[in-house]
Tab-separated table of C-alpha atoms in Angstrom:
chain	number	residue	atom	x	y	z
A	1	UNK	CA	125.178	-53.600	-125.184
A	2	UNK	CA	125.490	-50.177	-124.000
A	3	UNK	CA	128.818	-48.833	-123.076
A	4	UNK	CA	130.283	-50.194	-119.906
A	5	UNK	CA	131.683	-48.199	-117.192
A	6	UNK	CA	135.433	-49.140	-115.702
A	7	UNK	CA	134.573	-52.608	-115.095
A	8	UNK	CA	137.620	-55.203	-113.853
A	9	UNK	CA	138.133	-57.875	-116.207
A	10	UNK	CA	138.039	-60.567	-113.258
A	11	UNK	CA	135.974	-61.214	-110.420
A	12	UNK	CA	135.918	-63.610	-107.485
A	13	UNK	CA	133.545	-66.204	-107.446
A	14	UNK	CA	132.712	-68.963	-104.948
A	15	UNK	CA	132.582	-72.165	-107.387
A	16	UNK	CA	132.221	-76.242	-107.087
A	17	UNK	CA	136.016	-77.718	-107.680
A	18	UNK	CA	135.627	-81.173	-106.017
A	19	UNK	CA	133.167	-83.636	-104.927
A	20	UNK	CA	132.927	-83.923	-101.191
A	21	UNK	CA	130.750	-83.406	-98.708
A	22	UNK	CA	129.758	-80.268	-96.878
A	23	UNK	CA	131.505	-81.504	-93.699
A	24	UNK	CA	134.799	-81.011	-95.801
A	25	UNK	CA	135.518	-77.422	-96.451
A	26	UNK	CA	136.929	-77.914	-100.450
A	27	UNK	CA	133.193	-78.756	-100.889
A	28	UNK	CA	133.676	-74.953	-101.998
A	29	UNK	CA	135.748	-72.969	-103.069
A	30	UNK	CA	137.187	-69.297	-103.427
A	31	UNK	CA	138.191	-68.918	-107.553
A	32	UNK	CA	138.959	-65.484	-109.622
A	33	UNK	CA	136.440	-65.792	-113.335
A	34	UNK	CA	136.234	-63.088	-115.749
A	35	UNK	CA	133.366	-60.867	-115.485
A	36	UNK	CA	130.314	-61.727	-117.386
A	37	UNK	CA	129.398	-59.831	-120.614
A	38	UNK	CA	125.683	-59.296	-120.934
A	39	UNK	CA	123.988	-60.503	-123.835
A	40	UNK	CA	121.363	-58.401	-125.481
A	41	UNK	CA	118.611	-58.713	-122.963
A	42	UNK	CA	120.487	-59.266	-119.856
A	43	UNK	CA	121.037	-57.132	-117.350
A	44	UNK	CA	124.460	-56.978	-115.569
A	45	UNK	CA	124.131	-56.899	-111.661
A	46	UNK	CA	126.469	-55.551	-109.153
A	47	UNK	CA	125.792	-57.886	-106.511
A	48	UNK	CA	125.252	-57.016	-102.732
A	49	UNK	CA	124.136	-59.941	-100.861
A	50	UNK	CA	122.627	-63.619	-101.781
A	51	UNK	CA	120.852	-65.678	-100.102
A	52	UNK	CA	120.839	-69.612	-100.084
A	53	UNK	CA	118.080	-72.182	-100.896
A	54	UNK	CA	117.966	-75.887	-100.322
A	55	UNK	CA	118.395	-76.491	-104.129
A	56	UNK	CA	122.119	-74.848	-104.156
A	57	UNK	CA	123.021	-77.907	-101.406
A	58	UNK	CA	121.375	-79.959	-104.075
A	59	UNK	CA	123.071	-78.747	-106.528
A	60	UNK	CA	126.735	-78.546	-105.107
A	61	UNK	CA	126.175	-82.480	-104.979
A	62	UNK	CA	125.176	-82.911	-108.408
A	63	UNK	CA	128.048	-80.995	-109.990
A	64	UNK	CA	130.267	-84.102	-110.147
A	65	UNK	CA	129.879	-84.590	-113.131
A	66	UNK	CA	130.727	-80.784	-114.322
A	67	UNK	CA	133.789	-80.737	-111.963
A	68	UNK	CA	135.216	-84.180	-113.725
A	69	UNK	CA	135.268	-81.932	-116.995
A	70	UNK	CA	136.969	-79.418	-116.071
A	71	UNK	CA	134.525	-77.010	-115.108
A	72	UNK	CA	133.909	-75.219	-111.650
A	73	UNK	CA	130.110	-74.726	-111.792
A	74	UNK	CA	129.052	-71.426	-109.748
A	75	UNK	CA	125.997	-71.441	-107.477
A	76	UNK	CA	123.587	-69.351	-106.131
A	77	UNK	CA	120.021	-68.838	-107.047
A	78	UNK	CA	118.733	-65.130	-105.314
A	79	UNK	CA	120.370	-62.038	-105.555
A	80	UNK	CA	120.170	-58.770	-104.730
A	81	UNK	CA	122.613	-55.542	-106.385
A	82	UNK	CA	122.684	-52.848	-109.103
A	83	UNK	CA	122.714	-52.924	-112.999
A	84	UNK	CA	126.058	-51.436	-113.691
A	85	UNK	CA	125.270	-52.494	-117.217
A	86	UNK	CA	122.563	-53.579	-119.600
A	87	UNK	CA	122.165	-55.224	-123.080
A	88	UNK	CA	120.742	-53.779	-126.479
A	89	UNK	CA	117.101	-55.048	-126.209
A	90	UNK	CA	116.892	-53.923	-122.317
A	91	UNK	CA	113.472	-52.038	-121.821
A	92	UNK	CA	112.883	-52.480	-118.129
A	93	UNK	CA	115.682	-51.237	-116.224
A	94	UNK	CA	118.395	-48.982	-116.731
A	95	UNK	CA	121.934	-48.450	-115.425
A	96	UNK	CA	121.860	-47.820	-111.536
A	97	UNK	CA	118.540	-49.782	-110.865
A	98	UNK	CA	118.291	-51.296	-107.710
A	99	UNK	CA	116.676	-55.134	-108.562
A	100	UNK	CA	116.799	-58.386	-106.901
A	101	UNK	CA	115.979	-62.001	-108.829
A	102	UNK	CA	116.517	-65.729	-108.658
A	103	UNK	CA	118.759	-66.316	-111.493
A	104	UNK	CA	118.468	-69.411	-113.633
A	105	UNK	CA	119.551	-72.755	-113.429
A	106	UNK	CA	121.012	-72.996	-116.929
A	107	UNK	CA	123.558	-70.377	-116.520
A	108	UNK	CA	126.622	-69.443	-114.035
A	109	UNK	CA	124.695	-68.131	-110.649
A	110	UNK	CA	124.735	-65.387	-108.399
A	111	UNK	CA	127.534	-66.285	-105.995
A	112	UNK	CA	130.193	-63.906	-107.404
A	113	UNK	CA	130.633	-60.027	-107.232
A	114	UNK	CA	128.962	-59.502	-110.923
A	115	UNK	CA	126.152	-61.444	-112.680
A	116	UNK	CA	124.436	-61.688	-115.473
A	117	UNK	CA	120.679	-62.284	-115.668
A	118	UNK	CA	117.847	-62.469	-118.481
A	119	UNK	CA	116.204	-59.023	-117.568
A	120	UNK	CA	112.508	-60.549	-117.819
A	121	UNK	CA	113.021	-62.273	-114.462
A	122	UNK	CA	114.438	-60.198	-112.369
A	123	UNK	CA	111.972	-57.270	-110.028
A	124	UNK	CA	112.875	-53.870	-109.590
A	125	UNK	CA	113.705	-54.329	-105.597
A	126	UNK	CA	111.282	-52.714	-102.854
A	127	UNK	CA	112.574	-49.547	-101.465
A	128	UNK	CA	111.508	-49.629	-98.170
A	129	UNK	CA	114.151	-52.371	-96.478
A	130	UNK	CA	117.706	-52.794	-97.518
A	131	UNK	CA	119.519	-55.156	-100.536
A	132	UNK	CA	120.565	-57.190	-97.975
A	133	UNK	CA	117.144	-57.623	-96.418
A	134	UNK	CA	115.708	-58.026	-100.239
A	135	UNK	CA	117.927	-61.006	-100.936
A	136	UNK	CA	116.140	-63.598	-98.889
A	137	UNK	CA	112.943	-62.754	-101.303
A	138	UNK	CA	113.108	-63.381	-104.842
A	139	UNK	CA	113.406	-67.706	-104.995
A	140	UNK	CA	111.197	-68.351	-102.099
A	141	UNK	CA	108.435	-65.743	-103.191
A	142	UNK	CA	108.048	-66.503	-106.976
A	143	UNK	CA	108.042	-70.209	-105.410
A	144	UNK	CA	105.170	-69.546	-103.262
A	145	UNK	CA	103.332	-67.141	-105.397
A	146	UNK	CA	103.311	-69.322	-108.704
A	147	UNK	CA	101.878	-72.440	-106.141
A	148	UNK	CA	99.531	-70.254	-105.203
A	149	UNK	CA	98.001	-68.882	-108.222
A	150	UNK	CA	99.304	-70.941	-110.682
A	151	UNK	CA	99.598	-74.701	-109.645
A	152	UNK	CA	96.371	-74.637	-106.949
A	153	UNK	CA	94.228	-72.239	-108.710
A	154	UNK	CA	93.827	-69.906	-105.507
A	155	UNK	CA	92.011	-66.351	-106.725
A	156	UNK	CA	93.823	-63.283	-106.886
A	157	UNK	CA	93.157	-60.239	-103.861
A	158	UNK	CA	91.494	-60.785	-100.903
A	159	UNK	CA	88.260	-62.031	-100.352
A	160	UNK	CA	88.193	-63.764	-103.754
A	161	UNK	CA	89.652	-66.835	-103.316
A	162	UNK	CA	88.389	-69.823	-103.129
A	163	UNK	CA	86.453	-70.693	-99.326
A	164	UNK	CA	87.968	-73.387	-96.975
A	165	UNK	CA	91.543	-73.460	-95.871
A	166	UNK	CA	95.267	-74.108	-97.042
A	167	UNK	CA	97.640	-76.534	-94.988
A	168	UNK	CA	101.234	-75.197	-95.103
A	169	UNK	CA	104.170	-77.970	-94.491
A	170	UNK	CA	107.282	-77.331	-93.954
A	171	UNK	CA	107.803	-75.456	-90.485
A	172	UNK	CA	109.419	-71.770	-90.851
A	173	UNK	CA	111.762	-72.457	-94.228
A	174	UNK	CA	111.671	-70.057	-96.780
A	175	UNK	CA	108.770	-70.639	-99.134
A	176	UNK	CA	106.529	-71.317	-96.009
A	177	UNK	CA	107.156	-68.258	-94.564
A	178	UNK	CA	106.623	-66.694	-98.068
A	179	UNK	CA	103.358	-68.434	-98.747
A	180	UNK	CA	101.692	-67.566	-95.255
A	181	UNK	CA	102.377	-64.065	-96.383
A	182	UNK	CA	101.608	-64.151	-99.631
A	183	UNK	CA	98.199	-66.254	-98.696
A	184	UNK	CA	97.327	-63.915	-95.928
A	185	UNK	CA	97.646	-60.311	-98.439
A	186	UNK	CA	96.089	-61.782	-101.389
A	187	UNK	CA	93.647	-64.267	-99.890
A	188	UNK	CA	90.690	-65.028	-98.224
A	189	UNK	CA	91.813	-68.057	-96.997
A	190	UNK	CA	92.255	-69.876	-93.469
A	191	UNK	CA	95.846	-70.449	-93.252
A	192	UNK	CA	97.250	-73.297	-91.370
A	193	UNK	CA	100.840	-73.788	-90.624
A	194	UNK	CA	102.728	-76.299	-88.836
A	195	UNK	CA	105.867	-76.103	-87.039
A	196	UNK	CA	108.217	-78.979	-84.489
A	197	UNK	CA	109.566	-76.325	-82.468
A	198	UNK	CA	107.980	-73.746	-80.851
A	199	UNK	CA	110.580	-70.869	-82.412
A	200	UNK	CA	109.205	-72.092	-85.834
A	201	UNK	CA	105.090	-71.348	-84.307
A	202	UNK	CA	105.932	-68.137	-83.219
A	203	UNK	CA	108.158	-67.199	-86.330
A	204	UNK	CA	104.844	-68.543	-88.059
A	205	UNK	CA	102.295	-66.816	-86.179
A	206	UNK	CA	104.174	-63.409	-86.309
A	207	UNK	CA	104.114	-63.770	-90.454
A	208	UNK	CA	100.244	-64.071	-90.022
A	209	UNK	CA	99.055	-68.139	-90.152
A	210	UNK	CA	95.408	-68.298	-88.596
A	211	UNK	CA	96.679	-71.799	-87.208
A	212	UNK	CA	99.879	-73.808	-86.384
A	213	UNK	CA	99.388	-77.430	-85.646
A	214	UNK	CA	102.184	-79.888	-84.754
A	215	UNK	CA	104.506	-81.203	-87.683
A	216	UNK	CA	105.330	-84.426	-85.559
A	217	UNK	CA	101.832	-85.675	-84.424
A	218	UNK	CA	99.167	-86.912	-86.765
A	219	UNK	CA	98.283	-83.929	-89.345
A	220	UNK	CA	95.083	-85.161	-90.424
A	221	UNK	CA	93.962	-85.538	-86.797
A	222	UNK	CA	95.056	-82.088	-85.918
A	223	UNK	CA	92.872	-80.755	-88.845
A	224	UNK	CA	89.917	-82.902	-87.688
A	225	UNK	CA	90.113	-81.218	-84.724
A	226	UNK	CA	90.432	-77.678	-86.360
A	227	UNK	CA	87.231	-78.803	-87.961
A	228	UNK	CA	84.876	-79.665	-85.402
A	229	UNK	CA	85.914	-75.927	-83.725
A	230	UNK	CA	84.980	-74.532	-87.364
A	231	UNK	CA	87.812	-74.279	-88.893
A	232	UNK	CA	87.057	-74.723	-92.869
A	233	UNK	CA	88.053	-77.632	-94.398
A	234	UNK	CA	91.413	-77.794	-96.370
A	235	UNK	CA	90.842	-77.508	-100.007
A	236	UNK	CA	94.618	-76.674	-100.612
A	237	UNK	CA	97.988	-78.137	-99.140
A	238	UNK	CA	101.179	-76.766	-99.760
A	239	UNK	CA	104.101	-78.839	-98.684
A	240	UNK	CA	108.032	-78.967	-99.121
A	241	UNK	CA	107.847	-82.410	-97.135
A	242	UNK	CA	106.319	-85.114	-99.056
A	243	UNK	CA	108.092	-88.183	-98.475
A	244	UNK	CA	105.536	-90.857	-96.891
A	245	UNK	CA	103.272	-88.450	-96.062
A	246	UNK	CA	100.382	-89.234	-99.409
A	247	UNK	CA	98.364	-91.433	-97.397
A	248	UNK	CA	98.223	-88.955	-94.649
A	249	UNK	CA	97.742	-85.726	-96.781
A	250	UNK	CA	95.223	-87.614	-99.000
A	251	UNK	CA	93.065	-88.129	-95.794
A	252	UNK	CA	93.007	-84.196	-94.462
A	253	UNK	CA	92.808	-83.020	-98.190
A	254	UNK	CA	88.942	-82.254	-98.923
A	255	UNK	CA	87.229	-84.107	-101.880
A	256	UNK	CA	88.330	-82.118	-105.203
A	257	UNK	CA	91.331	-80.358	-103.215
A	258	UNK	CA	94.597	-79.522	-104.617
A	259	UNK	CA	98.125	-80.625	-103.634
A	260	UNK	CA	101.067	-78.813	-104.413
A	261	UNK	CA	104.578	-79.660	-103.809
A	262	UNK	CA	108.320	-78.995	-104.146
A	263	UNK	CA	110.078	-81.607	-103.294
A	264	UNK	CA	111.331	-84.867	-104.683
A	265	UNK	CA	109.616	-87.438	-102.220
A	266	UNK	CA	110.035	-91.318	-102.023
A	267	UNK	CA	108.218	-92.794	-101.232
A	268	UNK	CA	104.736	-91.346	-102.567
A	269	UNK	CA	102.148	-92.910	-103.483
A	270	UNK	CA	99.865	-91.204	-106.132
A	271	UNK	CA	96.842	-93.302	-106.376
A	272	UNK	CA	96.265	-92.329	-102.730
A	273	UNK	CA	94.842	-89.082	-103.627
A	274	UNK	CA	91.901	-91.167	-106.296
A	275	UNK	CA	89.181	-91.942	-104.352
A	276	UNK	CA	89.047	-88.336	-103.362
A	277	UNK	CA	89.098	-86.913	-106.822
A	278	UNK	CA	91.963	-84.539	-105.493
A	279	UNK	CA	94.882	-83.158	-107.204
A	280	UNK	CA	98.562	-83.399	-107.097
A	281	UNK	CA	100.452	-80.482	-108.857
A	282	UNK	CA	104.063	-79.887	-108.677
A	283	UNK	CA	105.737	-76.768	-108.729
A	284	UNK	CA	109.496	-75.615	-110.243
A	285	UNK	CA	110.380	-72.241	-110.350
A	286	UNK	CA	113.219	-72.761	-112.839
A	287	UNK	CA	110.276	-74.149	-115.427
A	288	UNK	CA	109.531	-70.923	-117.041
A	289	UNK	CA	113.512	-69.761	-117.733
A	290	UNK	CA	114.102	-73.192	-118.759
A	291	UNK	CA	110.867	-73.509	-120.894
A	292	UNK	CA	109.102	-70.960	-121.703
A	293	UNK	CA	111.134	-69.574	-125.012
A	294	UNK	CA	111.385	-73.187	-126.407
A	295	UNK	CA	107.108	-73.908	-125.820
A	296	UNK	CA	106.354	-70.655	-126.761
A	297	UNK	CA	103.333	-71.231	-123.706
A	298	UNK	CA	101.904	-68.135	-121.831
A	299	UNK	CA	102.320	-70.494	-118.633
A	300	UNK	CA	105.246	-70.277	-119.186
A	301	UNK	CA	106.323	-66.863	-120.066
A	302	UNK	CA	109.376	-66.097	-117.891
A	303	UNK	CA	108.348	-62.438	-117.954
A	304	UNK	CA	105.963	-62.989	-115.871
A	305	UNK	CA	108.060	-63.778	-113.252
A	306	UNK	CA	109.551	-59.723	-113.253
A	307	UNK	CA	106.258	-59.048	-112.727
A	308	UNK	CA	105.683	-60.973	-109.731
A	309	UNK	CA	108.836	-59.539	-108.078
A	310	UNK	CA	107.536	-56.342	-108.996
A	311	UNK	CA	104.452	-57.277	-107.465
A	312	UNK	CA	106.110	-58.765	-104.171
A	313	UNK	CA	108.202	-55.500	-104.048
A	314	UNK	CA	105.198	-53.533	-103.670
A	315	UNK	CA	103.835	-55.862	-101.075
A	316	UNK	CA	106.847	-55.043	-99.354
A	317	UNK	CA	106.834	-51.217	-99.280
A	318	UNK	CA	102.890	-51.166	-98.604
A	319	UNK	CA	104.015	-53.150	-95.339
A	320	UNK	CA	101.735	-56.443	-96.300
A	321	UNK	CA	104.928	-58.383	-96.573
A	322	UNK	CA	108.260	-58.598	-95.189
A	323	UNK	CA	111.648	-60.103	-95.822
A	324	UNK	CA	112.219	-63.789	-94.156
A	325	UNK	CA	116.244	-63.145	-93.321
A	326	UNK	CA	116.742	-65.775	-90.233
A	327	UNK	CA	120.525	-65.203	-90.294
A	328	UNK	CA	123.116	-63.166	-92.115
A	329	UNK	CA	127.064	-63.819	-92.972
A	330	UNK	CA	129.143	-61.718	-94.050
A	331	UNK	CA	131.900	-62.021	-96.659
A	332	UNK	CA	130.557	-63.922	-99.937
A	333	UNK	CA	132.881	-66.300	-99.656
A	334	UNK	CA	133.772	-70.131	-99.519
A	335	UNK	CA	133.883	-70.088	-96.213
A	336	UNK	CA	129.997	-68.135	-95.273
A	337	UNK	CA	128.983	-70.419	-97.920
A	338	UNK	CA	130.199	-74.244	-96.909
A	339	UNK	CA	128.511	-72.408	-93.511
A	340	UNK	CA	125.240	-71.877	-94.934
A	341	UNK	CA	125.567	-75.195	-96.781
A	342	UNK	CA	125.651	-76.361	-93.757
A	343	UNK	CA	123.211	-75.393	-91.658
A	344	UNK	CA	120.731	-75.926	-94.298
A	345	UNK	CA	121.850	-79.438	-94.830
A	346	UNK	CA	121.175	-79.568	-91.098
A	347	UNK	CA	117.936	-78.550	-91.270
A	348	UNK	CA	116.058	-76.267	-88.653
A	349	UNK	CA	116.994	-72.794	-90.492
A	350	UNK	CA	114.310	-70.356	-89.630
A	351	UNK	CA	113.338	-68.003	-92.736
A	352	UNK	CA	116.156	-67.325	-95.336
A	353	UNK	CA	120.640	-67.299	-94.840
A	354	UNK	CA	121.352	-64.418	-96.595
A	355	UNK	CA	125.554	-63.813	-97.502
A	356	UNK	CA	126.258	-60.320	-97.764
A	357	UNK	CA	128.928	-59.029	-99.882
């Protein structure tokens, strides 16, 4: 590890200390840890904002377990900051690098004032908006891109990818607002979104989908529709919102199409998508930190994912892309947390809560 400059010995840190609810405020809490040491390829991150995903509500509520042993399990799974520090093997970044990352579900996350993070996953941020504003990127994007390219098979660049259309679900939340963008830069697709509130088709339409149809009336018959005023049909779906929804995504899905989701539905009926010959992939950003050193797979490389944040980055400055921040707190906290926690547990969040530090 190189030398490290006056760093405190302690930090503060918004952990898990009890099991309860979201609607109870302990369901978070403010706690002093000691500041990280990097290991020999991590990079250690001054951190300037977060942002929150629907898997750190997830995850608060299965951290029982890790509480009842005496632990206090730390969140947070995007950040945004500066390498005040980096380990031995480091070749990517140096001290003073302005980056931004997801993090990894194995290890302490990003909702304290210093982190440590596994240098091949983390993207040297774009320079053209703010930390704050680069936050609500990293989880979201390398979520979208690798469903994409990775899980459907779409071609790289536009023009080259495959003809027809892809069906986004899941209104304006933060990997559909990523996708549209990604799918409209990189593309030659037909995007369709769809949206239950008109604030989520405008947020939508301003990030670039060709189409928004209605999330509460019957999808395939909106599609249909789309169709027969030559629309092409949808070889790919995308959706964060599978849960009795096969039989209906099976119909609007064209022979040989792809499926791709996120979520955990049930139910979901698999053999729905047979007849059809399609596809059903899912898609885990975490796979490739988790994974990838044990397999020794390409597919799984977790450097690849620094490369797609590099990639996104550029996106960003060349103005093809631009950060999804809905809403930001201020004070990374217990208190902007449980509120975040919240809201998304609520559900209608447009684009990404970012915390700021």
């Amino acid at each position: 590890m190189t030398d490290l400059p006056a760093l405190p010995a302690t930090m503060p840190a918004v952990a898990v200390t009890g099991a309860f609810p979201v609607s109870d405020p302990r369901c978070l809490d403010d706690v002093v840890v000691d500041v990280p040491a990097p290991g020999p390829r991590d990079l250690l991150v001054e951190v300037t904002a977060v942002s929150v995903n629907p898997i750190d509500t997830k995850m608060r509520l299965r951290a029982a377990e890790q509480v009842a042993a005496g632990g206090q399990p730390v969140l947070g799974y995007d950040a945004a900051g500066t390498v005040v520090a980096v380990g031995d093997k480091v070749t990517r970044f140096s001290v003073g690098d302005a980056v931004f990352y997801a993090g990894d579900q194995t290890r302490p996350g990003t909702d304290a004032r210093f982190h440590a993070v596994d240098e091949r996953i983390v993207g040297h941020a774009p320079t053209s908006v703010s930390l704050v504003e680069a936050a609500s990127l990293p989880l979201t994007s390398l979520t979208a891109w690798e469903a994409l390219f990775e899980r459907l098979g779409i071609g790289l660049d536009a023009g080259t990818g495959s003809p027809g259309s892809l069906l986004i679900l899941g209104g304006s939340g933060g990997v559909p607002s990523a996708m549209v963008q990604l799918a409209r830069a990189l593309t030659g697709l037909t995007v369709i979104g769809t949206a239950g509130r008109e604030e989520s088709r405008t947020w939508l339409t301003r990030l670039g989908a060709h189409h928004v149809i209605d999330h509460h009336r019957d999808l395939a018959e909106q599609v249909a529709e789309l169709q027969q005023r030559g629309v092409p049909p949808v070889r790919h779906v995308f959706t964060s919102q599978s849960s009795g929804r096969a039989a209906e995504l099976a119909a609007l899905l064209a022979p040989a199409g792809d499926l791709c989701l996120i979520d955990d539905p049930a139910p979901f009926e698999l053999s729905a998508f047979k007849r059809k010959s399609q596809a059903v992939h899912w898609e885990s950003m975490f796979t490739k930190i988790i994974f990838g050193d044990a397999t020794g797979d390409p597919a799984a490389d977790p450097a690849t994912q620094g490369r797609i944040l590099d990639r996104v980055a550029d996106l960003v400055d060349a103005g093809r892309m631009v950060p999804t921040t809905g809403e930001t707190l201020v004070g990374l906290n217990a208190e902007s947390l449980v509120a975040a926690h919240r809201d998304l547990e609520a559900g209608h969040v447009t684009g990404k809560i970012v915390v700021r530090v």
